[in-house]
Amino acid sequence: DAKTTQPNSMESNEEEPVHLPCNHSTISGTDYIHWYRQLPSQGPEYVIHGLTSNVNNRMASLAIAEDRKSSTLILHRATLRDAAVYYCICQNTNAGKSTFGDGTTLTVKP
Amino acid sequence: DGGITQSPKYLFRKEGQNVTLSCEQNLNHDAMYWYRQDPGQGLRLIYYSQIVNDFQKGDIAEGYSVSREKKESFPLTVTSAQKNPTAFYLCASSRRENTGELFFGEGSRLTVL
């Protein structure tokens, strides 16, 4: 699996957009980029995933660099409920496993 | 409702005792995973299984054992050989393809006294 690098923490104001970056410079051609988030004492939940093109869903948008070595999770209007640890992982079917780093702790200020 | 169920949610054990954590899924997923999480840290992969009767070691398998006798069940045993077993344990499942979203259970918090 490709190793991912994320900032330890980020802050945002409520109702403002948030851009969470992730570097994955060793990503392979078959790796999908997935994002998950985790609230305290809970299991992570899926947010979004993509391969090459930018993706949108009801929770967030995923912008993937043209060379695929980095990606950005975009929360269009942060709410207090978005405060969580966000994980970026590269998922490869051949490896059959997923490895999580330490993620980014997002704090949302009212 | 479909999902993953982990039990027990909280568990206390004495040093030297083996402990088995249960993980059951009714999502018809082929792949299942066990992770360990220590306070303030990310998830580390212990074991994973892509198919019944087959499993592979993850990054921190020492002191742990698993079995996959049924598609829906993937129990984890924390043995006395695990030097520091106190942690939050998470089970997950997914389809085998790399687009497969991971579904997580609520976790089991093990404290060894």
PDB file of C-alpha atoms in Angstrom:
ATOM      1  CA  ASP A   1       0.000   0.000   0.000  1.00  0.00           C
ATOM      2  CA  ALA A   2       1.130   3.539  -0.695  1.00  0.00           C
ATOM      3  CA  LYS A   3       2.054   5.539   2.401  1.00  0.00           C
ATOM      4  CA  THR A   4       0.017   8.685   2.992  1.00  0.00           C
ATOM      5  CA  THR A   5       1.058  11.897   4.745  1.00  0.00           C
ATOM      6  CA  GLN A   6      -1.427  14.289   6.342  1.00  0.00           C
ATOM      7  CA  PRO A   7      -1.087  17.305   8.647  1.00  0.00           C
ATOM      8  CA  ASN A   8      -1.619  16.408  12.301  1.00  0.00           C
ATOM      9  CA  SER A   9      -4.301  19.016  12.871  1.00  0.00           C
ATOM     10  CA  MET A  10      -6.336  21.745  11.197  1.00  0.00           C
ATOM     11  CA  GLU A  11      -8.847  24.318  12.392  1.00  0.00           C
ATOM     12  CA  SER A  12     -11.858  25.786  10.669  1.00  0.00           C
ATOM     13  CA  ASN A  13     -14.671  28.159  11.460  1.00  0.00           C
ATOM     14  CA  GLU A  14     -18.220  26.921  11.318  1.00  0.00           C
ATOM     15  CA  GLU A  15     -19.937  27.325   7.916  1.00  0.00           C
ATOM     16  CA  GLU A  16     -16.637  27.965   6.128  1.00  0.00           C
ATOM     17  CA  PRO A  17     -15.073  25.569   3.605  1.00  0.00           C
ATOM     18  CA  VAL A  18     -12.318  23.218   4.739  1.00  0.00           C
ATOM     19  CA  HIS A  19      -9.587  21.748   2.557  1.00  0.00           C
ATOM     20  CA  LEU A  20      -7.855  18.711   4.040  1.00  0.00           C
ATOM     21  CA  PRO A  21      -4.699  17.705   2.121  1.00  0.00           C
ATOM     22  CA  CYS A  22      -3.126  14.282   1.700  1.00  0.00           C
ATOM     23  CA  ASN A  23       0.131  13.312   0.010  1.00  0.00           C
ATOM     24  CA  HIS A  24       0.561   9.846  -1.490  1.00  0.00           C
ATOM     25  CA  SER A  25       3.606  10.162  -3.718  1.00  0.00           C
ATOM     26  CA  THR A  26       4.142   6.369  -4.051  1.00  0.00           C
ATOM     27  CA  ILE A  27       0.590   5.632  -5.195  1.00  0.00           C
ATOM     28  CA  SER A  28       0.296   2.948  -7.853  1.00  0.00           C
ATOM     29  CA  GLY A  29      -1.960   2.966 -10.881  1.00  0.00           C
ATOM     30  CA  THR A  30      -4.477   0.574  -9.328  1.00  0.00           C
ATOM     31  CA  ASP A  31      -4.747   2.316  -5.943  1.00  0.00           C
ATOM     32  CA  TYR A  32      -7.999   4.038  -5.113  1.00  0.00           C
ATOM     33  CA  ILE A  33      -7.888   7.013  -2.733  1.00  0.00           C
ATOM     34  CA  HIS A  34     -10.334   6.682   0.147  1.00  0.00           C
ATOM     35  CA  TRP A  35     -11.219   9.083   2.942  1.00  0.00           C
ATOM     36  CA  TYR A  36     -12.726   8.111   6.275  1.00  0.00           C
ATOM     37  CA  ARG A  37     -13.488  10.051   9.426  1.00  0.00           C
ATOM     38  CA  GLN A  38     -13.662   8.986  13.049  1.00  0.00           C
ATOM     39  CA  LEU A  39     -15.485  10.505  16.000  1.00  0.00           C
ATOM     40  CA  PRO A  40     -14.144   9.810  19.518  1.00  0.00           C
ATOM     41  CA  SER A  41     -14.685   6.224  20.720  1.00  0.00           C
ATOM     42  CA  GLN A  42     -16.394   5.221  17.476  1.00  0.00           C
ATOM     43  CA  GLY A  43     -15.380   3.267  14.417  1.00  0.00           C
ATOM     44  CA  PRO A  44     -14.380   5.261  11.324  1.00  0.00           C
ATOM     45  CA  GLU A  45     -17.015   5.983   8.709  1.00  0.00           C
ATOM     46  CA  TYR A  46     -16.571   6.198   4.958  1.00  0.00           C
ATOM     47  CA  VAL A  47     -16.588   9.676   3.433  1.00  0.00           C
ATOM     48  CA  ILE A  48     -15.624   9.408  -0.240  1.00  0.00           C
ATOM     49  CA  HIS A  49     -13.285   7.678  -2.683  1.00  0.00           C
ATOM     50  CA  GLY A  50     -11.891   8.189  -6.185  1.00  0.00           C
ATOM     51  CA  LEU A  51      -9.326   7.020  -8.723  1.00  0.00           C
ATOM     52  CA  THR A  52      -8.446   9.857 -11.101  1.00  0.00           C
ATOM     53  CA  SER A  53     -11.367  12.212 -11.532  1.00  0.00           C
ATOM     54  CA  ASN A  54     -12.727  14.577  -8.944  1.00  0.00           C
ATOM     55  CA  VAL A  55     -15.700  13.168  -7.054  1.00  0.00           C
ATOM     56  CA  ASN A  56     -18.656  14.686  -5.246  1.00  0.00           C
ATOM     57  CA  ASN A  57     -21.175  13.221  -2.845  1.00  0.00           C
ATOM     58  CA  ARG A  58     -23.542  14.537  -0.216  1.00  0.00           C
ATOM     59  CA  MET A  59     -20.827  14.631   2.439  1.00  0.00           C
ATOM     60  CA  ALA A  60     -17.842  16.096   0.619  1.00  0.00           C
ATOM     61  CA  SER A  61     -15.823  16.539  -2.563  1.00  0.00           C
ATOM     62  CA  LEU A  62     -12.551  14.879  -3.452  1.00  0.00           C
ATOM     63  CA  ALA A  63     -10.062  16.697  -5.654  1.00  0.00           C
ATOM     64  CA  ILE A  64      -7.292  14.493  -7.053  1.00  0.00           C
ATOM     65  CA  ALA A  65      -4.110  15.979  -8.519  1.00  0.00           C
ATOM     66  CA  GLU A  66      -3.398  15.225 -12.150  1.00  0.00           C
ATOM     67  CA  ASP A  67      -0.326  13.148 -11.210  1.00  0.00           C
ATOM     68  CA  ARG A  68      -2.359  11.455  -8.421  1.00  0.00           C
ATOM     69  CA  LYS A  69       0.402  12.094  -5.889  1.00  0.00           C
ATOM     70  CA  SER A  70      -1.865  14.184  -3.724  1.00  0.00           C
ATOM     71  CA  SER A  71      -5.532  14.730  -3.043  1.00  0.00           C
ATOM     72  CA  THR A  72      -7.726  17.139  -1.083  1.00  0.00           C
ATOM     73  CA  LEU A  73     -10.919  16.440   0.790  1.00  0.00           C
ATOM     74  CA  ILE A  74     -13.228  19.439   0.640  1.00  0.00           C
ATOM     75  CA  LEU A  75     -15.989  20.058   3.162  1.00  0.00           C
ATOM     76  CA  HIS A  76     -17.986  22.876   1.600  1.00  0.00           C
ATOM     77  CA  ARG A  77     -19.509  24.259   4.807  1.00  0.00           C
ATOM     78  CA  ALA A  78     -18.031  22.895   7.999  1.00  0.00           C
ATOM     79  CA  THR A  79     -20.388  22.190  10.886  1.00  0.00           C
ATOM     80  CA  LEU A  80     -19.587  21.319  14.482  1.00  0.00           C
ATOM     81  CA  ARG A  81     -20.511  17.716  13.660  1.00  0.00           C
ATOM     82  CA  ASP A  82     -17.644  17.601  11.156  1.00  0.00           C
ATOM     83  CA  ALA A  83     -15.097  17.806  13.972  1.00  0.00           C
ATOM     84  CA  ALA A  84     -13.322  14.445  13.756  1.00  0.00           C
ATOM     85  CA  VAL A  85     -10.100  12.720  12.751  1.00  0.00           C
ATOM     86  CA  TYR A  86      -9.908  12.395   8.962  1.00  0.00           C
ATOM     87  CA  TYR A  87      -7.941   9.556   7.384  1.00  0.00           C
ATOM     88  CA  CYS A  88      -6.707   9.328   3.823  1.00  0.00           C
ATOM     89  CA  ILE A  89      -5.733   5.838   2.615  1.00  0.00           C
ATOM     90  CA  CYS A  90      -4.708   4.257  -0.662  1.00  0.00           C
ATOM     91  CA  GLN A  91      -6.499   0.979  -1.239  1.00  0.00           C
ATOM     92  CA  ASN A  92      -5.038  -1.656  -3.533  1.00  0.00           C
ATOM     93  CA  THR A  93      -6.958  -4.795  -4.443  1.00  0.00           C
ATOM     94  CA  ASN A  94      -3.782  -6.851  -4.824  1.00  0.00           C
ATOM     95  CA  ALA A  95      -2.665  -6.082  -1.310  1.00  0.00           C
ATOM     96  CA  GLY A  96      -6.104  -6.855   0.008  1.00  0.00           C
ATOM     97  CA  LYS A  97      -5.601  -4.670   3.014  1.00  0.00           C
ATOM     98  CA  SER A  98      -5.879  -1.060   4.103  1.00  0.00           C
ATOM     99  CA  THR A  99      -3.353   0.780   6.244  1.00  0.00           C
ATOM    100  CA  PHE A 100      -4.306   3.932   8.137  1.00  0.00           C
ATOM    101  CA  GLY A 101      -1.869   6.632   9.250  1.00  0.00           C
ATOM    102  CA  ASP A 102      -2.491   9.036  12.129  1.00  0.00           C
ATOM    103  CA  GLY A 103      -4.892  11.238  10.165  1.00  0.00           C
ATOM    104  CA  THR A 104      -5.770  14.919  10.564  1.00  0.00           C
ATOM    105  CA  THR A 105      -7.680  16.112  13.600  1.00  0.00           C
ATOM    106  CA  LEU A 106     -10.155  18.758  12.418  1.00  0.00           C
ATOM    107  CA  THR A 107     -11.398  21.267  14.967  1.00  0.00           C
ATOM    108  CA  VAL A 108     -14.422  23.366  14.005  1.00  0.00           C
ATOM    109  CA  LYS A 109     -14.900  26.611  15.913  1.00  0.00           C
ATOM    110  CA  PRO A 110     -18.369  28.106  16.336  1.00  0.00           C
TER     111      PRO A 110
ATOM    112  CA  ASP B   1     -30.241  -3.625   9.401  1.00  0.00           C
ATOM    113  CA  GLY B   2     -26.985  -4.672   7.778  1.00  0.00           C
ATOM    114  CA  GLY B   3     -23.793  -3.939   9.598  1.00  0.00           C
ATOM    115  CA  ILE B   4     -20.955  -5.124  11.784  1.00  0.00           C
ATOM    116  CA  THR B   5     -21.381  -6.070  15.408  1.00  0.00           C
ATOM    117  CA  GLN B   6     -18.491  -6.204  17.826  1.00  0.00           C
ATOM    118  CA  SER B   7     -18.730  -7.578  21.334  1.00  0.00           C
ATOM    119  CA  PRO B   8     -18.119  -6.933  24.076  1.00  0.00           C
ATOM    120  CA  LYS B   9     -17.918  -3.150  23.957  1.00  0.00           C
ATOM    121  CA  TYR B  10     -15.822  -3.012  27.135  1.00  0.00           C
ATOM    122  CA  LEU B  11     -13.687  -5.804  28.563  1.00  0.00           C
ATOM    123  CA  PHE B  12     -11.431  -6.019  31.589  1.00  0.00           C
ATOM    124  CA  ARG B  13      -8.968  -8.850  32.023  1.00  0.00           C
ATOM    125  CA  LYS B  14      -6.059  -9.780  34.225  1.00  0.00           C
ATOM    126  CA  GLU B  15      -2.549 -10.068  32.854  1.00  0.00           C
ATOM    127  CA  GLY B  16      -1.760 -13.474  31.425  1.00  0.00           C
ATOM    128  CA  GLN B  17      -5.321 -14.289  30.361  1.00  0.00           C
ATOM    129  CA  ASN B  18      -6.322 -14.873  26.764  1.00  0.00           C
ATOM    130  CA  VAL B  19      -9.243 -12.798  25.527  1.00  0.00           C
ATOM    131  CA  THR B  20     -11.445 -13.339  22.458  1.00  0.00           C
ATOM    132  CA  LEU B  21     -13.201 -10.414  20.779  1.00  0.00           C
ATOM    133  CA  SER B  22     -16.182 -11.171  18.582  1.00  0.00           C
ATOM    134  CA  CYS B  23     -16.882  -9.632  15.154  1.00  0.00           C
ATOM    135  CA  GLU B  24     -19.944 -10.569  13.107  1.00  0.00           C
ATOM    136  CA  GLN B  25     -21.153  -9.041   9.826  1.00  0.00           C
ATOM    137  CA  ASN B  26     -24.330  -9.575   7.812  1.00  0.00           C
ATOM    138  CA  LEU B  27     -23.229  -7.571   4.783  1.00  0.00           C
ATOM    139  CA  ASN B  28     -22.155 -10.651   2.808  1.00  0.00           C
ATOM    140  CA  HIS B  29     -18.641  -9.216   2.549  1.00  0.00           C
ATOM    141  CA  ASP B  30     -15.735 -11.458   1.664  1.00  0.00           C
ATOM    142  CA  ALA B  31     -12.999  -9.395   3.343  1.00  0.00           C
ATOM    143  CA  MET B  32     -12.681  -8.716   7.055  1.00  0.00           C
ATOM    144  CA  TYR B  33     -10.044  -6.864   9.070  1.00  0.00           C
ATOM    145  CA  TRP B  34      -8.896  -6.259  12.647  1.00  0.00           C
ATOM    146  CA  TYR B  35      -7.224  -3.017  13.688  1.00  0.00           C
ATOM    147  CA  ARG B  36      -5.728  -1.783  16.918  1.00  0.00           C
ATOM    148  CA  GLN B  37      -5.901   1.862  17.966  1.00  0.00           C
ATOM    149  CA  ASP B  38      -3.945   3.402  20.850  1.00  0.00           C
ATOM    150  CA  PRO B  39      -4.916   6.787  22.340  1.00  0.00           C
ATOM    151  CA  GLY B  40      -4.282   9.683  19.971  1.00  0.00           C
ATOM    152  CA  GLN B  41      -2.971   7.424  17.243  1.00  0.00           C
ATOM    153  CA  GLY B  42      -4.185   5.962  13.960  1.00  0.00           C
ATOM    154  CA  LEU B  43      -5.290   2.450  13.160  1.00  0.00           C
ATOM    155  CA  ARG B  44      -2.773  -0.366  12.812  1.00  0.00           C
ATOM    156  CA  LEU B  45      -3.683  -3.541  10.946  1.00  0.00           C
ATOM    157  CA  ILE B  46      -3.459  -6.762  12.979  1.00  0.00           C
ATOM    158  CA  TYR B  47      -4.900  -9.440  10.670  1.00  0.00           C
ATOM    159  CA  TYR B  48      -7.072  -9.549   7.592  1.00  0.00           C
ATOM    160  CA  SER B  49      -8.980 -12.211   5.706  1.00  0.00           C
ATOM    161  CA  GLN B  50     -10.143 -12.090   2.109  1.00  0.00           C
ATOM    162  CA  ILE B  51     -11.956 -15.406   2.064  1.00  0.00           C
ATOM    163  CA  VAL B  52     -13.213 -18.097   4.404  1.00  0.00           C
ATOM    164  CA  ASN B  53     -10.499 -20.349   5.891  1.00  0.00           C
ATOM    165  CA  ASP B  54      -7.732 -17.954   4.847  1.00  0.00           C
ATOM    166  CA  PHE B  55      -6.137 -14.990   6.623  1.00  0.00           C
ATOM    167  CA  GLN B  56      -2.907 -12.987   6.553  1.00  0.00           C
ATOM    168  CA  LYS B  57      -0.854 -11.127   9.124  1.00  0.00           C
ATOM    169  CA  GLY B  58      -0.969  -7.370   9.128  1.00  0.00           C
ATOM    170  CA  ASP B  59       1.625  -4.996  10.522  1.00  0.00           C
ATOM    171  CA  ILE B  60       1.322  -5.970  14.212  1.00  0.00           C
ATOM    172  CA  ALA B  61       0.180  -9.618  14.336  1.00  0.00           C
ATOM    173  CA  GLU B  62       2.493 -10.783  17.143  1.00  0.00           C
ATOM    174  CA  GLY B  63       0.532 -11.854  20.218  1.00  0.00           C
ATOM    175  CA  TYR B  64      -2.761 -12.128  18.332  1.00  0.00           C
ATOM    176  CA  SER B  65      -4.589 -14.960  16.567  1.00  0.00           C
ATOM    177  CA  VAL B  66      -7.683 -15.146  14.362  1.00  0.00           C
ATOM    178  CA  SER B  67      -9.906 -17.679  12.639  1.00  0.00           C
ATOM    179  CA  ARG B  68     -12.292 -17.418   9.675  1.00  0.00           C
ATOM    180  CA  GLU B  69     -14.443 -20.529   9.710  1.00  0.00           C
ATOM    181  CA  LYS B  70     -17.553 -18.692   8.518  1.00  0.00           C
ATOM    182  CA  LYS B  71     -17.945 -15.805   6.088  1.00  0.00           C
ATOM    183  CA  GLU B  72     -19.795 -13.673   8.611  1.00  0.00           C
ATOM    184  CA  SER B  73     -17.471 -14.183  11.584  1.00  0.00           C
ATOM    185  CA  PHE B  74     -13.862 -13.143  12.264  1.00  0.00           C
ATOM    186  CA  PRO B  75     -12.978 -13.464  15.985  1.00  0.00           C
ATOM    187  CA  LEU B  76      -9.730 -12.068  17.365  1.00  0.00           C
ATOM    188  CA  THR B  77      -7.903 -13.652  20.300  1.00  0.00           C
ATOM    189  CA  VAL B  78      -5.521 -11.469  22.273  1.00  0.00           C
ATOM    190  CA  THR B  79      -3.087 -13.933  23.796  1.00  0.00           C
ATOM    191  CA  SER B  80      -0.895 -13.636  26.869  1.00  0.00           C
ATOM    192  CA  ALA B  81       2.057 -13.181  24.491  1.00  0.00           C
ATOM    193  CA  GLN B  82       0.822  -9.688  23.575  1.00  0.00           C
ATOM    194  CA  LYS B  83       2.976  -7.419  25.737  1.00  0.00           C
ATOM    195  CA  ASN B  84       0.700  -4.391  25.849  1.00  0.00           C
ATOM    196  CA  PRO B  85      -2.847  -5.470  25.003  1.00  0.00           C
ATOM    197  CA  THR B  86      -4.745  -2.496  26.453  1.00  0.00           C
ATOM    198  CA  ALA B  87      -6.209  -0.719  23.421  1.00  0.00           C
ATOM    199  CA  PHE B  88      -9.289   0.011  21.319  1.00  0.00           C
ATOM    200  CA  TYR B  89      -9.916  -2.793  18.808  1.00  0.00           C
ATOM    201  CA  LEU B  90     -11.836  -2.216  15.590  1.00  0.00           C
ATOM    202  CA  CYS B  91     -13.225  -4.771  13.163  1.00  0.00           C
ATOM    203  CA  ALA B  92     -14.117  -3.901   9.577  1.00  0.00           C
ATOM    204  CA  SER B  93     -15.399  -5.618   6.460  1.00  0.00           C
ATOM    205  CA  SER B  94     -15.533  -4.841   2.748  1.00  0.00           C
ATOM    206  CA  ARG B  95     -16.001  -6.312  -0.678  1.00  0.00           C
ATOM    207  CA  ARG B  96     -12.729  -7.655  -2.042  1.00  0.00           C
ATOM    208  CA  GLU B  97     -12.376  -5.077  -4.802  1.00  0.00           C
ATOM    209  CA  ASN B  98     -10.231  -2.019  -4.069  1.00  0.00           C
ATOM    210  CA  THR B  99     -13.240   0.217  -4.516  1.00  0.00           C
ATOM    211  CA  GLY B 100     -14.884  -1.517  -1.603  1.00  0.00           C
ATOM    212  CA  GLU B 101     -15.912   0.804   1.168  1.00  0.00           C
ATOM    213  CA  LEU B 102     -14.782  -0.328   4.614  1.00  0.00           C
ATOM    214  CA  PHE B 103     -17.586  -0.771   7.135  1.00  0.00           C
ATOM    215  CA  PHE B 104     -16.473  -0.578  10.762  1.00  0.00           C
ATOM    216  CA  GLY B 105     -17.943  -1.872  13.965  1.00  0.00           C
ATOM    217  CA  GLU B 106     -18.287   0.275  17.077  1.00  0.00           C
ATOM    218  CA  GLY B 107     -15.111  -1.136  18.585  1.00  0.00           C
ATOM    219  CA  SER B 108     -14.127  -3.093  21.690  1.00  0.00           C
ATOM    220  CA  ARG B 109     -12.116  -1.415  24.435  1.00  0.00           C
ATOM    221  CA  LEU B 110      -9.870  -3.890  26.215  1.00  0.00           C
ATOM    222  CA  THR B 111      -8.227  -2.989  29.501  1.00  0.00           C
ATOM    223  CA  VAL B 112      -5.724  -5.360  31.070  1.00  0.00           C
ATOM    224  CA  LEU B 113      -5.298  -4.853  34.791  1.00  0.00           C
TER     225      LEU B 113
END
